[in-house]
């Protein structure tokens, strides 16, 4: 399955509508570019990643790239709170996906990989910290990784409370983004 460039942007009006209605929940006007999607997924050991979750799944652009890489035995949980995007995610005809219409604050299950498109800079600090703490706890049992992207470096102090991380800049995205690869800190 080759993901078309058109899929990336055919929901542009929906992104714009939701961004105007609530910029703190959206964080951007456009879906992630193919270059950002590939950068997020390039450092994952797919042969040993069977339980994957994407929090802030949006319209499923990154989800489609994940489906191209995971094995037939893997599962992908998608967390999203936006009703417009939930409708789109529920249309993906794929047995490996389970869509959760709830906040990542209520993430459950243990995962090998957590991929996040959440705009942490726009979340309240309390909510962001709760999500990061909960994510760390969901990864510790499996020695898993959190891969996330942000448009600023303003939340690095939050990330460093629970994770060790490396970062890489992706310029071929609107706006350019930072991709963080995070491993849980042990208490």
C-alpha positions as a printed NumPy array, in Angstrom:
array([[  0.   ,   0.   ,   0.   ],
       [  1.594,   3.228,  -1.125],
       [  0.244,   6.317,   0.601],
       [ -0.566,   9.069,  -1.828],
       [  0.543,  12.619,  -1.258],
       [ -3.1  ,  13.586,  -1.855],
       [ -4.191,  11.679,   1.274],
       [ -1.945,  13.917,   3.321],
       [ -3.764,  17.08 ,   2.308],
       [ -7.286,  16.117,   1.29 ],
       [ -8.443,  16.98 ,   4.811],
       [ -6.91 ,  20.462,   4.744],
       [-10.29 ,  22.285,   5.088],
       [-11.099,  20.111,   8.102],
       [ -7.757,  20.976,   9.711],
       [ -8.327,  24.67 ,   9.066],
       [-11.871,  24.556,  10.496],
       [-10.676,  22.798,  13.661],
       [ -7.618,  25.024,  14.044],
       [ -9.745,  28.169,  13.865],
       [-12.27 ,  26.697,  16.316],
       [ -9.629,  25.525,  18.803],
       [ -5.96 ,  26.216,  18.009],
       [ -4.814,  24.799,  21.354],
       [ -6.212,  21.384,  20.458],
       [ -4.951,  21.324,  16.864],
       [ -1.516,  22.901,  16.992],
       [ -1.277,  23.198,  13.169],
       [ -3.216,  24.016,  10.004],
       [ -1.885,  21.097,   7.946],
       [ -1.473,  17.345,   8.357],
       [  2.059,  15.997,   8.802],
       [  4.157,  15.895,   5.624],
       [  5.517,  12.607,   4.207],
       [  9.012,  13.686,   5.324],
       [  7.884,  14.209,   8.899],
       [  5.962,  10.918,   8.939],
       [  8.983,   8.983,   7.667],
       [ 11.362,  10.71 ,  10.075],
       [  9.121,   9.81 ,  13.028],
       [  9.049,   6.149,  12.014],
       [ 12.593,   5.587,  10.707],
       [ 14.233,   4.852,  14.077],
       [ 11.766,   2.2  ,  15.232],
       [ 12.724,  -1.477,  15.43 ],
       [  9.621,  -2.761,  13.644],
       [ 10.61 ,  -6.437,  13.97 ],
       [ 10.272,  -6.17 ,  17.77 ],
       [  7.353,  -3.736,  17.977],
       [  4.014,  -5.481,  18.261],
       [  1.955,  -3.153,  20.45 ],
       [  1.907,   0.384,  19.088],
       [ -0.246,   3.333,  20.072],
       [ -0.624,   6.709,  18.397],
       [ -1.943,   9.468,  20.635],
       [ -3.367,  12.528,  18.917],
       [ -3.906,  10.484,  15.744],
       [ -5.643,  13.314,  13.861],
       [ -6.915,  12.193,  10.469],
       [ -4.681,   9.111,  10.417],
       [ -1.864,  10.329,   8.184],
       [  0.876,   8.918,  10.425],
       [ -1.321,   5.878,  11.128],
       [ -1.272,   5.023,   7.414],
       [  2.549,   5.083,   7.417],
       [  2.615,   2.906,  10.542],
       [  0.354,   0.333,   8.858],
       [  2.855,   0.088,   5.988],
       [  5.598,  -0.906,   8.432],
       [  4.063,  -3.075,  11.169],
       [  3.786,  -6.838,  10.904],
       [  0.523,  -8.644,  10.374],
       [  0.691,  -9.726,  14.035],
       [  1.037,  -6.192,  15.409],
       [ -1.739,  -3.992,  16.757],
       [ -2.191,  -0.232,  16.511],
       [ -4.327,   1.675,  19.023],
       [ -5.359,   5.193,  18.015],
       [ -6.341,   7.836,  20.587],
       [ -8.139,  10.951,  19.412],
       [-10.607,  13.396,  20.998],
       [-11.712,  15.371,  17.915],
       [-15.091,  14.139,  16.644],
       [-14.321,  15.048,  13.012],
       [-11.142,  12.986,  13.067],
       [-12.779,  10.085,  14.911],
       [-15.194,   9.734,  11.966],
       [-12.244,   9.549,   9.562],
       [-10.277,   7.098,  11.726],
       [-13.306,   4.807,  12.028],
       [-13.402,   4.569,   8.21 ],
       [ -9.947,   2.957,   8.032],
       [-10.659,  -0.64 ,   7.093],
       [ -7.88 ,  -2.442,   8.929],
       [ -8.185,  -5.276,  11.475],
       [ -4.994,  -4.255,  13.312],
       [ -6.471,  -0.872,  14.371],
       [ -8.563,  -0.042,  17.419],
       [ -9.833,   3.544,  17.667],
       [-10.274,   5.049,  21.154],
       [-12.375,   8.207,  21.403],
       [-10.657,   9.459,  24.539],
       [ -7.81 ,  11.594,  25.793],
       [ -4.301,  10.212,  26.104],
       [ -4.667,  11.06 ,  29.801],
       [ -6.573,   7.778,  29.982],
       [ -4.136,   5.673,  28.   ],
       [ -4.277,   2.031,  29.027],
       [ -2.305,  -1.053,  28.037],
       [  1.432,  -1.639,  27.84 ],
       [  3.143,  -0.654,  24.594],
       [  6.384,  -1.178,  22.72 ],
       [  6.025,   2.179,  20.952],
       [  4.013,   5.318,  21.673],
       [  3.841,   7.825,  18.821],
       [  2.504,  11.259,  19.687],
       [  1.197,  14.133,  17.623],
       [ -0.086,  15.995,  20.69 ],
       [  0.716,  19.725,  20.83 ],
       [  2.236,  19.677,  24.351],
       [  2.951,  23.407,  24.209],
       [ -0.796,  24.036,  23.895],
       [ -1.866,  21.667,  26.665],
       [ -2.077,  22.736,  30.277],
       [  1.093,  21.768,  32.117],
       [ -0.912,  19.501,  34.445],
       [ -2.474,  17.626,  31.506],
       [  0.839,  17.353,  29.657],
       [  2.645,  15.997,  32.71 ],
       [ -0.139,  13.473,  33.366],
       [  0.082,  12.214,  29.781],
       [  3.89 ,  11.961,  29.907],
       [  3.879,  10.177,  33.268],
       [  1.198,   7.752,  32.124],
       [  3.058,   7.148,  28.857],
       [  6.303,   6.39 ,  30.7  ],
       [  4.497,   3.859,  32.884],
       [  2.979,   2.191,  29.808],
       [  6.434,   1.811,  28.217],
       [  8.572,   0.705,  31.146],
       [  7.49 ,  -2.943,  31.136],
       [  8.463,  -3.355,  27.495],
       [ 11.575,  -1.139,  27.442],
       [  9.629,   0.863,  24.883],
       [ 10.056,   4.231,  23.205],
       [  8.033,   7.408,  22.862],
       [  8.415,   9.165,  19.518],
       [  6.834,  12.596,  19.32 ],
       [  7.011,  15.722,  17.261],
       [  6.649,  19.356,  18.253],
       [  6.937,  22.674,  16.47 ],
       [  9.018,  24.289,  19.233],
       [ 11.571,  23.104,  21.773],
       [  9.546,  24.744,  24.575],
       [  8.512,  21.494,  26.27 ],
       [ 11.896,  19.831,  26.581],
       [ 11.982,  20.394,  30.35 ],
       [  8.674,  18.493,  30.626],
       [  9.974,  15.644,  28.476],
       [ 13.226,  15.402,  30.426],
       [ 11.35 ,  14.843,  33.686],
       [ 10.288,  11.368,  32.535],
       [ 12.481,  10.59 ,  29.52 ],
       [ 15.988,  10.692,  28.07 ],
       [ 15.719,  11.904,  24.487],
       [ 17.452,  12.734,  21.25 ],
       [ 15.976,  15.187,  18.744],
       [ 16.14 ,  15.895,  15.047],
       [ 14.816,  18.818,  13.001],
       [ 12.555,  18.171,  10.   ],
       [ 12.464,  21.207,   7.744],
       [ 10.261,  19.666,   5.039],
       [  7.05 ,  20.187,   6.975],
       [  4.76 ,  23.188,   7.485],
       [  5.759,  24.364,   9.99 ],
       [  9.164,  22.678,  10.446],
       [  9.094,  20.251,  13.351],
       [ 11.333,  18.661,  15.973],
       [ 11.15 ,  14.853,  16.289],
       [ 12.002,  13.503,  19.743],
       [ 12.95 ,   9.871,  20.347],
       [ 12.48 ,   9.227,  24.059],
       [ 13.383,   6.353,  26.39 ],
       [ 11.834,   6.189,  29.884],
       [ 13.87 ,   7.269,  32.887],
       [ 13.821,   4.753,  35.693],
       [ 12.896,   6.108,  39.11 ]])
